[in-house]
JSON list of C-alpha atoms in Angstrom, two decimals:
[
{"chain": "A", "resi": 23, "resn": "MET", "atom": "CA", "xyz": [-23.98, 12.30, 86.73]},
{"chain": "A", "resi": 24, "resn": "ALA", "atom": "CA", "xyz": [-26.55, 15.03, 87.39]},
{"chain": "A", "resi": 25, "resn": "ASN", "atom": "CA", "xyz": [-30.15, 14.65, 86.25]},
{"chain": "A", "resi": 26, "resn": "LEU", "atom": "CA", "xyz": [-31.56, 17.49, 84.13]},
{"chain": "A", "resi": 27, "resn": "VAL", "atom": "CA", "xyz": [-35.33, 16.89, 84.07]},
{"chain": "A", "resi": 28, "resn": "PHE", "atom": "CA", "xyz": [-37.75, 18.87, 81.90]},
{"chain": "A", "resi": 29, "resn": "VAL", "atom": "CA", "xyz": [-41.41, 18.74, 82.85]},
{"chain": "A", "resi": 30, "resn": "VAL", "atom": "CA", "xyz": [-43.27, 20.16, 79.90]},
{"chain": "A", "resi": 31, "resn": "GLY", "atom": "CA", "xyz": [-46.86, 20.60, 78.80]},
{"chain": "A", "resi": 32, "resn": "GLY", "atom": "CA", "xyz": [-49.66, 23.06, 78.19]},
{"chain": "A", "resi": 33, "resn": "ALA", "atom": "CA", "xyz": [-51.27, 25.30, 80.76]},
{"chain": "A", "resi": 34, "resn": "GLY", "atom": "CA", "xyz": [-53.62, 23.41, 83.04]},
{"chain": "A", "resi": 35, "resn": "ALA", "atom": "CA", "xyz": [-52.08, 19.97, 82.41]},
{"chain": "A", "resi": 36, "resn": "GLY", "atom": "CA", "xyz": [-50.69, 19.86, 85.96]},
{"chain": "A", "resi": 37, "resn": "LYS", "atom": "CA", "xyz": [-47.00, 19.84, 85.15]},
{"chain": "A", "resi": 38, "resn": "THR", "atom": "CA", "xyz": [-46.05, 22.26, 87.94]},
{"chain": "A", "resi": 39, "resn": "THR", "atom": "CA", "xyz": [-48.05, 20.42, 90.60]},
{"chain": "A", "resi": 40, "resn": "LEU", "atom": "CA", "xyz": [-46.49, 17.07, 89.69]},
{"chain": "A", "resi": 41, "resn": "ALA", "atom": "CA", "xyz": [-42.96, 18.47, 89.38]},
{"chain": "A", "resi": 42, "resn": "LYS", "atom": "CA", "xyz": [-43.21, 20.15, 92.79]},
{"chain": "A", "resi": 43, "resn": "ARG", "atom": "CA", "xyz": [-44.22, 16.87, 94.42]},
{"chain": "A", "resi": 44, "resn": "VAL", "atom": "CA", "xyz": [-41.14, 15.14, 92.97]},
{"chain": "A", "resi": 45, "resn": "ALA", "atom": "CA", "xyz": [-38.90, 18.07, 93.86]},
{"chain": "A", "resi": 46, "resn": "VAL", "atom": "CA", "xyz": [-40.06, 18.05, 97.49]},
{"chain": "A", "resi": 47, "resn": "ARG", "atom": "CA", "xyz": [-39.64, 14.27, 97.81]},
{"chain": "A", "resi": 48, "resn": "ARG", "atom": "CA", "xyz": [-36.12, 14.34, 96.32]},
{"chain": "A", "resi": 49, "resn": "HIS", "atom": "CA", "xyz": [-34.98, 17.78, 97.57]},
{"chain": "A", "resi": 50, "resn": "VAL", "atom": "CA", "xyz": [-34.15, 18.81, 93.99]},
{"chain": "A", "resi": 51, "resn": "PRO", "atom": "CA", "xyz": [-33.79, 22.46, 92.85]},
{"chain": "A", "resi": 52, "resn": "PHE", "atom": "CA", "xyz": [-36.91, 23.51, 90.98]},
{"chain": "A", "resi": 53, "resn": "PHE", "atom": "CA", "xyz": [-36.85, 26.07, 88.16]},
{"chain": "A", "resi": 54, "resn": "ASP", "atom": "CA", "xyz": [-40.29, 27.29, 87.05]},
{"chain": "A", "resi": 55, "resn": "MET", "atom": "CA", "xyz": [-40.08, 29.63, 84.11]},
{"chain": "A", "resi": 56, "resn": "ASP", "atom": "CA", "xyz": [-43.22, 31.52, 85.17]},
{"chain": "A", "resi": 57, "resn": "THR", "atom": "CA", "xyz": [-41.78, 32.23, 88.61]},
{"chain": "A", "resi": 58, "resn": "MET", "atom": "CA", "xyz": [-38.30, 33.17, 87.42]},
{"chain": "A", "resi": 59, "resn": "LEU", "atom": "CA", "xyz": [-39.46, 35.47, 84.67]},
{"chain": "A", "resi": 60, "resn": "ARG", "atom": "CA", "xyz": [-42.31, 37.18, 86.56]},
{"chain": "A", "resi": 61, "resn": "PRO", "atom": "CA", "xyz": [-40.46, 40.28, 87.91]},
{"chain": "A", "resi": 62, "resn": "ALA", "atom": "CA", "xyz": [-38.82, 41.03, 84.55]},
{"chain": "A", "resi": 63, "resn": "ALA", "atom": "CA", "xyz": [-41.98, 40.30, 82.61]},
{"chain": "A", "resi": 64, "resn": "GLU", "atom": "CA", "xyz": [-44.05, 42.65, 84.77]},
{"chain": "A", "resi": 65, "resn": "ALA", "atom": "CA", "xyz": [-41.47, 45.43, 84.40]},
{"chain": "A", "resi": 66, "resn": "LEU", "atom": "CA", "xyz": [-41.06, 45.03, 80.65]},
{"chain": "A", "resi": 67, "resn": "MET", "atom": "CA", "xyz": [-44.80, 44.85, 79.95]},
{"chain": "A", "resi": 68, "resn": "THR", "atom": "CA", "xyz": [-45.49, 47.84, 82.15]},
{"chain": "A", "resi": 69, "resn": "GLN", "atom": "CA", "xyz": [-42.72, 49.90, 80.50]},
{"chain": "A", "resi": 70, "resn": "ALA", "atom": "CA", "xyz": [-44.25, 49.06, 77.09]},
{"chain": "A", "resi": 71, "resn": "GLY", "atom": "CA", "xyz": [-47.68, 50.26, 78.29]},
{"chain": "A", "resi": 72, "resn": "LEU", "atom": "CA", "xyz": [-49.08, 46.69, 78.15]},
{"chain": "A", "resi": 73, "resn": "ASP", "atom": "CA", "xyz": [-50.93, 44.50, 80.62]},
{"chain": "A", "resi": 74, "resn": "PRO", "atom": "CA", "xyz": [-48.28, 43.27, 83.14]},
{"chain": "A", "resi": 75, "resn": "THR", "atom": "CA", "xyz": [-50.38, 40.11, 83.80]},
{"chain": "A", "resi": 76, "resn": "ASP", "atom": "CA", "xyz": [-50.41, 39.07, 80.07]},
{"chain": "A", "resi": 77, "resn": "ARG", "atom": "CA", "xyz": [-48.37, 35.91, 79.49]},
{"chain": "A", "resi": 78, "resn": "ASP", "atom": "CA", "xyz": [-49.77, 34.76, 76.17]},
{"chain": "A", "resi": 79, "resn": "SER", "atom": "CA", "xyz": [-50.21, 37.53, 73.58]},
{"chain": "A", "resi": 80, "resn": "GLU", "atom": "CA", "xyz": [-47.87, 38.10, 70.66]},
{"chain": "A", "resi": 81, "resn": "ALA", "atom": "CA", "xyz": [-46.63, 41.30, 72.38]},
{"chain": "A", "resi": 82, "resn": "TYR", "atom": "CA", "xyz": [-45.64, 39.30, 75.46]},
{"chain": "A", "resi": 83, "resn": "LYS", "atom": "CA", "xyz": [-43.93, 36.63, 73.40]},
{"chain": "A", "resi": 84, "resn": "SER", "atom": "CA", "xyz": [-41.95, 39.27, 71.51]},
{"chain": "A", "resi": 85, "resn": "LEU", "atom": "CA", "xyz": [-40.83, 41.13, 74.60]},
{"chain": "A", "resi": 86, "resn": "CYS", "atom": "CA", "xyz": [-40.42, 38.42, 77.23]},
{"chain": "A", "resi": 87, "resn": "ARG", "atom": "CA", "xyz": [-40.69, 34.81, 76.05]},
{"chain": "A", "resi": 88, "resn": "ASP", "atom": "CA", "xyz": [-37.05, 34.16, 75.04]},
{"chain": "A", "resi": 89, "resn": "LEU", "atom": "CA", "xyz": [-35.79, 36.04, 78.05]},
{"chain": "A", "resi": 90, "resn": "GLY", "atom": "CA", "xyz": [-37.75, 33.74, 80.29]},
{"chain": "A", "resi": 91, "resn": "TYR", "atom": "CA", "xyz": [-36.27, 30.62, 78.82]},
{"chain": "A", "resi": 92, "resn": "ARG", "atom": "CA", "xyz": [-32.77, 32.13, 78.93]},
{"chain": "A", "resi": 93, "resn": "ILE", "atom": "CA", "xyz": [-33.06, 33.06, 82.63]},
{"chain": "A", "resi": 94, "resn": "THR", "atom": "CA", "xyz": [-34.49, 29.66, 83.54]},
{"chain": "A", "resi": 95, "resn": "MET", "atom": "CA", "xyz": [-32.04, 27.60, 81.57]},
{"chain": "A", "resi": 96, "resn": "ASP", "atom": "CA", "xyz": [-28.99, 29.58, 82.80]},
{"chain": "A", "resi": 97, "resn": "ALA", "atom": "CA", "xyz": [-29.97, 28.97, 86.42]},
{"chain": "A", "resi": 98, "resn": "ALA", "atom": "CA", "xyz": [-30.75, 25.28, 85.87]},
{"chain": "A", "resi": 99, "resn": "LEU", "atom": "CA", "xyz": [-27.60, 24.56, 83.91]},
{"chain": "A", "resi": 100, "resn": "GLU", "atom": "CA", "xyz": [-25.43, 26.32, 86.45]},
{"chain": "A", "resi": 101, "resn": "ASN", "atom": "CA", "xyz": [-26.75, 23.86, 89.04]},
{"chain": "A", "resi": 102, "resn": "VAL", "atom": "CA", "xyz": [-26.20, 20.87, 86.70]},
{"chain": "A", "resi": 103, "resn": "ALA", "atom": "CA", "xyz": [-22.59, 22.04, 86.09]},
{"chain": "A", "resi": 104, "resn": "LEU", "atom": "CA", "xyz": [-22.10, 21.77, 89.86]},
{"chain": "A", "resi": 105, "resn": "GLY", "atom": "CA", "xyz": [-23.34, 18.17, 89.80]},
{"chain": "A", "resi": 106, "resn": "THR", "atom": "CA", "xyz": [-26.76, 19.01, 91.23]},
{"chain": "A", "resi": 107, "resn": "ASP", "atom": "CA", "xyz": [-29.99, 17.67, 89.78]},
{"chain": "A", "resi": 108, "resn": "ALA", "atom": "CA", "xyz": [-32.42, 20.25, 88.36]},
{"chain": "A", "resi": 109, "resn": "ILE", "atom": "CA", "xyz": [-36.10, 20.11, 87.46]},
{"chain": "A", "resi": 110, "resn": "VAL", "atom": "CA", "xyz": [-37.15, 22.65, 84.85]},
{"chain": "A", "resi": 111, "resn": "ILE", "atom": "CA", "xyz": [-40.79, 23.54, 84.22]},
{"chain": "A", "resi": 112, "resn": "GLY", "atom": "CA", "xyz": [-42.26, 25.27, 81.17]},
{"chain": "A", "resi": 113, "resn": "PRO", "atom": "CA", "xyz": [-44.22, 24.71, 77.96]},
{"chain": "A", "resi": 114, "resn": "PHE", "atom": "CA", "xyz": [-41.06, 24.62, 75.81]},
{"chain": "A", "resi": 115, "resn": "SER", "atom": "CA", "xyz": [-43.43, 24.56, 72.82]},
{"chain": "A", "resi": 116, "resn": "ARG", "atom": "CA", "xyz": [-40.95, 25.90, 70.24]},
{"chain": "A", "resi": 117, "resn": "GLU", "atom": "CA", "xyz": [-37.86, 24.35, 71.75]},
{"chain": "A", "resi": 118, "resn": "LEU", "atom": "CA", "xyz": [-39.27, 20.83, 71.78]},
{"chain": "A", "resi": 119, "resn": "ASN", "atom": "CA", "xyz": [-39.59, 20.92, 68.01]},
{"chain": "A", "resi": 120, "resn": "ASP", "atom": "CA", "xyz": [-35.88, 21.71, 67.45]},
{"chain": "A", "resi": 121, "resn": "PRO", "atom": "CA", "xyz": [-33.76, 18.57, 67.48]},
{"chain": "A", "resi": 122, "resn": "ASP", "atom": "CA", "xyz": [-30.59, 20.58, 68.11]},
{"chain": "A", "resi": 123, "resn": "TRP", "atom": "CA", "xyz": [-31.87, 22.86, 70.89]},
{"chain": "A", "resi": 124, "resn": "LEU", "atom": "CA", "xyz": [-30.86, 20.70, 73.85]},
{"chain": "A", "resi": 125, "resn": "ARG", "atom": "CA", "xyz": [-27.39, 19.97, 72.62]},
{"chain": "A", "resi": 126, "resn": "CYS", "atom": "CA", "xyz": [-26.84, 23.67, 71.92]},
{"chain": "A", "resi": 127, "resn": "GLU", "atom": "CA", "xyz": [-28.02, 24.59, 75.44]},
{"chain": "A", "resi": 128, "resn": "LEU", "atom": "CA", "xyz": [-25.66, 22.06, 77.06]},
{"chain": "A", "resi": 129, "resn": "GLY", "atom": "CA", "xyz": [-22.79, 23.26, 74.87]},
{"chain": "A", "resi": 130, "resn": "ARG", "atom": "CA", "xyz": [-23.51, 26.89, 75.72]},
{"chain": "A", "resi": 131, "resn": "ALA", "atom": "CA", "xyz": [-23.04, 25.97, 79.40]},
{"chain": "A", "resi": 132, "resn": "GLY", "atom": "CA", "xyz": [-19.84, 24.07, 78.66]},
{"chain": "A", "resi": 133, "resn": "LEU", "atom": "CA", "xyz": [-21.47, 20.75, 79.53]},
{"chain": "A", "resi": 134, "resn": "ASN", "atom": "CA", "xyz": [-20.65, 17.44, 77.86]},
{"chain": "A", "resi": 135, "resn": "PRO", "atom": "CA", "xyz": [-24.01, 15.97, 76.76]},
{"chain": "A", "resi": 136, "resn": "ASP", "atom": "CA", "xyz": [-22.72, 12.51, 77.72]},
{"chain": "A", "resi": 137, "resn": "ALA", "atom": "CA", "xyz": [-22.13, 13.70, 81.29]},
{"chain": "A", "resi": 138, "resn": "VAL", "atom": "CA", "xyz": [-25.69, 14.85, 81.90]},
{"chain": "A", "resi": 139, "resn": "GLN", "atom": "CA", "xyz": [-28.66, 12.54, 82.34]},
{"chain": "A", "resi": 140, "resn": "VAL", "atom": "CA", "xyz": [-31.49, 14.33, 80.52]},
{"chain": "A", "resi": 141, "resn": "LYS", "atom": "CA", "xyz": [-35.06, 13.18, 80.98]},
{"chain": "A", "resi": 142, "resn": "VAL", "atom": "CA", "xyz": [-38.31, 14.74, 79.71]},
{"chain": "A", "resi": 143, "resn": "VAL", "atom": "CA", "xyz": [-41.75, 14.32, 81.22]},
{"chain": "A", "resi": 144, "resn": "SER", "atom": "CA", "xyz": [-44.49, 15.47, 78.87]},
{"chain": "A", "resi": 145, "resn": "VAL", "atom": "CA", "xyz": [-47.72, 16.05, 80.88]},
{"chain": "A", "resi": 146, "resn": "PHE", "atom": "CA", "xyz": [-51.01, 16.30, 79.01]},
{"chain": "A", "resi": 147, "resn": "LEU", "atom": "CA", "xyz": [-54.76, 15.81, 79.37]},
{"chain": "A", "resi": 148, "resn": "SER", "atom": "CA", "xyz": [-56.47, 13.40, 76.99]},
{"chain": "A", "resi": 149, "resn": "ASP", "atom": "CA", "xyz": [-59.77, 15.14, 77.71]},
{"chain": "A", "resi": 150, "resn": "GLU", "atom": "CA", "xyz": [-59.10, 18.60, 76.23]},
{"chain": "A", "resi": 151, "resn": "SER", "atom": "CA", "xyz": [-62.15, 20.17, 77.85]},
{"chain": "A", "resi": 152, "resn": "ARG", "atom": "CA", "xyz": [-60.45, 19.73, 81.19]},
{"chain": "A", "resi": 153, "resn": "TYR", "atom": "CA", "xyz": [-57.71, 22.22, 80.32]},
{"chain": "A", "resi": 154, "resn": "LYS", "atom": "CA", "xyz": [-60.21, 25.09, 80.33]},
{"chain": "A", "resi": 155, "resn": "GLU", "atom": "CA", "xyz": [-61.91, 23.76, 83.45]},
{"chain": "A", "resi": 156, "resn": "ARG", "atom": "CA", "xyz": [-58.61, 23.62, 85.36]},
{"chain": "A", "resi": 157, "resn": "ILE", "atom": "CA", "xyz": [-57.34, 26.97, 84.12]},
{"chain": "A", "resi": 158, "resn": "ALA", "atom": "CA", "xyz": [-60.62, 28.71, 85.01]},
{"chain": "A", "resi": 159, "resn": "GLY", "atom": "CA", "xyz": [-60.58, 26.96, 88.37]},
{"chain": "A", "resi": 160, "resn": "ARG", "atom": "CA", "xyz": [-57.18, 28.43, 89.25]},
{"chain": "A", "resi": 161, "resn": "GLY", "atom": "CA", "xyz": [-58.69, 31.96, 89.16]},
{"chain": "A", "resi": 162, "resn": "GLY", "atom": "CA", "xyz": [-55.27, 33.50, 88.39]},
{"chain": "A", "resi": 163, "resn": "MET", "atom": "CA", "xyz": [-54.73, 36.90, 86.78]},
{"chain": "A", "resi": 164, "resn": "LEU", "atom": "CA", "xyz": [-52.07, 35.38, 84.51]},
{"chain": "A", "resi": 165, "resn": "ASP", "atom": "CA", "xyz": [-54.75, 33.17, 82.96]},
{"chain": "A", "resi": 166, "resn": "ARG", "atom": "CA", "xyz": [-57.12, 35.96, 82.00]},
{"chain": "A", "resi": 167, "resn": "TRP", "atom": "CA", "xyz": [-55.78, 36.31, 78.41]},
{"chain": "A", "resi": 168, "resn": "LYS", "atom": "CA", "xyz": [-55.97, 32.52, 77.92]},
{"chain": "A", "resi": 169, "resn": "LEU", "atom": "CA", "xyz": [-59.65, 32.44, 78.83]},
{"chain": "A", "resi": 170, "resn": "GLU", "atom": "CA", "xyz": [-60.56, 35.57, 76.86]},
{"chain": "A", "resi": 171, "resn": "HIS", "atom": "CA", "xyz": [-58.89, 34.16, 73.73]},
{"chain": "A", "resi": 172, "resn": "TRP", "atom": "CA", "xyz": [-59.62, 30.50, 74.35]},
{"chain": "A", "resi": 173, "resn": "GLU", "atom": "CA", "xyz": [-60.23, 29.46, 70.71]},
{"chain": "A", "resi": 174, "resn": "ARG", "atom": "CA", "xyz": [-56.80, 30.71, 69.75]},
{"chain": "A", "resi": 175, "resn": "PHE", "atom": "CA", "xyz": [-55.01, 29.76, 72.92]},
{"chain": "A", "resi": 176, "resn": "SER", "atom": "CA", "xyz": [-56.37, 26.18, 72.99]},
{"chain": "A", "resi": 177, "resn": "LEU", "atom": "CA", "xyz": [-54.41, 25.42, 69.78]},
{"chain": "A", "resi": 178, "resn": "SER", "atom": "CA", "xyz": [-51.29, 25.30, 71.96]},
{"chain": "A", "resi": 179, "resn": "LEU", "atom": "CA", "xyz": [-52.62, 22.50, 74.16]},
{"chain": "A", "resi": 180, "resn": "GLY", "atom": "CA", "xyz": [-52.42, 18.73, 73.85]},
{"chain": "A", "resi": 181, "resn": "ARG", "atom": "CA", "xyz": [-49.59, 16.23, 74.12]},
{"chain": "A", "resi": 182, "resn": "LYS", "atom": "CA", "xyz": [-46.18, 17.74, 73.42]},
{"chain": "A", "resi": 183, "resn": "THR", "atom": "CA", "xyz": [-43.88, 15.49, 71.39]},
{"chain": "A", "resi": 184, "resn": "VAL", "atom": "CA", "xyz": [-40.13, 15.74, 71.91]},
{"chain": "A", "resi": 185, "resn": "ALA", "atom": "CA", "xyz": [-37.83, 16.05, 68.85]},
{"chain": "A", "resi": 186, "resn": "TRP", "atom": "CA", "xyz": [-34.63, 16.23, 70.90]},
{"chain": "A", "resi": 187, "resn": "ARG", "atom": "CA", "xyz": [-32.07, 13.52, 70.19]},
{"chain": "A", "resi": 188, "resn": "LEU", "atom": "CA", "xyz": [-32.68, 11.36, 73.23]},
{"chain": "A", "resi": 189, "resn": "PRO", "atom": "CA", "xyz": [-33.14, 7.64, 73.77]},
{"chain": "A", "resi": 190, "resn": "SER", "atom": "CA", "xyz": [-36.76, 6.58, 73.77]},
{"chain": "A", "resi": 191, "resn": "ASN", "atom": "CA", "xyz": [-36.53, 5.65, 77.42]},
{"chain": "A", "resi": 192, "resn": "ALA", "atom": "CA", "xyz": [-35.57, 9.22, 78.30]},
{"chain": "A", "resi": 193, "resn": "VAL", "atom": "CA", "xyz": [-39.07, 10.55, 77.52]},
{"chain": "A", "resi": 194, "resn": "LEU", "atom": "CA", "xyz": [-42.19, 9.82, 79.54]},
{"chain": "A", "resi": 195, "resn": "TYR", "atom": "CA", "xyz": [-45.71, 10.84, 78.46]},
{"chain": "A", "resi": 196, "resn": "VAL", "atom": "CA", "xyz": [-48.07, 11.27, 81.40]},
{"chain": "A", "resi": 197, "resn": "ASP", "atom": "CA", "xyz": [-51.81, 11.56, 80.89]},
{"chain": "A", "resi": 198, "resn": "ASN", "atom": "CA", "xyz": [-52.83, 13.54, 83.95]},
{"chain": "A", "resi": 199, "resn": "SER", "atom": "CA", "xyz": [-56.54, 13.46, 83.20]},
{"chain": "A", "resi": 200, "resn": "THR", "atom": "CA", "xyz": [-57.63, 10.90, 85.76]},
{"chain": "A", "resi": 201, "resn": "ALA", "atom": "CA", "xyz": [-54.77, 9.66, 87.90]},
{"chain": "A", "resi": 202, "resn": "SER", "atom": "CA", "xyz": [-54.34, 11.10, 91.39]},
{"chain": "A", "resi": 203, "resn": "PRO", "atom": "CA", "xyz": [-51.45, 13.59, 91.69]},
{"chain": "A", "resi": 204, "resn": "ASP", "atom": "CA", "xyz": [-49.68, 11.24, 94.09]},
{"chain": "A", "resi": 205, "resn": "ARG", "atom": "CA", "xyz": [-49.86, 8.30, 91.70]},
{"chain": "A", "resi": 206, "resn": "ALA", "atom": "CA", "xyz": [-48.69, 10.39, 88.75]},
{"chain": "A", "resi": 207, "resn": "ALA", "atom": "CA", "xyz": [-45.86, 11.78, 90.84]},
{"chain": "A", "resi": 208, "resn": "ASP", "atom": "CA", "xyz": [-44.88, 8.21, 91.78]},
{"chain": "A", "resi": 209, "resn": "GLU", "atom": "CA", "xyz": [-44.67, 7.30, 88.12]},
{"chain": "A", "resi": 210, "resn": "ILE", "atom": "CA", "xyz": [-42.50, 10.34, 87.36]},
{"chain": "A", "resi": 211, "resn": "GLU", "atom": "CA", "xyz": [-40.23, 9.70, 90.33]},
{"chain": "A", "resi": 212, "resn": "ARG", "atom": "CA", "xyz": [-39.67, 6.07, 89.25]},
{"chain": "A", "resi": 213, "resn": "PHE", "atom": "CA", "xyz": [-38.98, 7.25, 85.71]},
{"chain": "A", "resi": 214, "resn": "ILE", "atom": "CA", "xyz": [-36.27, 9.66, 86.89]},
{"chain": "A", "resi": 215, "resn": "TYR", "atom": "CA", "xyz": [-34.70, 7.70, 89.75]},
{"chain": "A", "resi": 216, "resn": "GLY", "atom": "CA", "xyz": [-35.73, 4.07, 89.25]},
{"chain": "A", "resi": 217, "resn": "ASN", "atom": "CA", "xyz": [-35.52, 2.21, 92.52]},
{"chain": "A", "resi": 218, "resn": "GLU", "atom": "CA", "xyz": [-32.86, 4.55, 93.90]},
{"chain": "A", "resi": 219, "resn": "THR", "atom": "CA", "xyz": [-33.66, 5.49, 97.48]},
{"chain": "A", "resi": 220, "resn": "LEU", "atom": "CA", "xyz": [-32.79, 8.69, 99.33]},
{"chain": "A", "resi": 221, "resn": "ASP", "atom": "CA", "xyz": [-29.89, 8.40, 101.80]}
]
């Protein structure tokens, strides 16, 4: 049974850093929505005469957001259908609130929900001031809109709850405010794989 692992959370929470650590340790395919969408987003935004580094405005969401999730999920689910584990990274802000979204995605890929081990890791910071500190510290062009519109953007941050129909032990909430990345990654790895060791 393949593991389909979602690592979700707001910008700056550290979800990508932690997911990469687990992916490297376990040699698991890693699907980051930001990476997979980037070439298409830059082209679409440029063609529309908009800032190609914008990843947060309403214009971006209208043109690119759903495409990004579609590209990422199609690639991840194709791997899961082959029996390969997949780690998927993204905010999934709208999707997490839809109880039927996950089952629809699995059905769309022809997967039996009972034949896929789905786990969700929701990464957050309990100290909300640290989101801005971390985002500013990255110095990335893709974060410019976030910082320029912080009051509005910050409403999307905080702990993401999961409405998908999953057992309670299939969801892990990780406060990444103070723990070392290695310790947090250890916790996530145990959550996904238990005491299973690599061959």
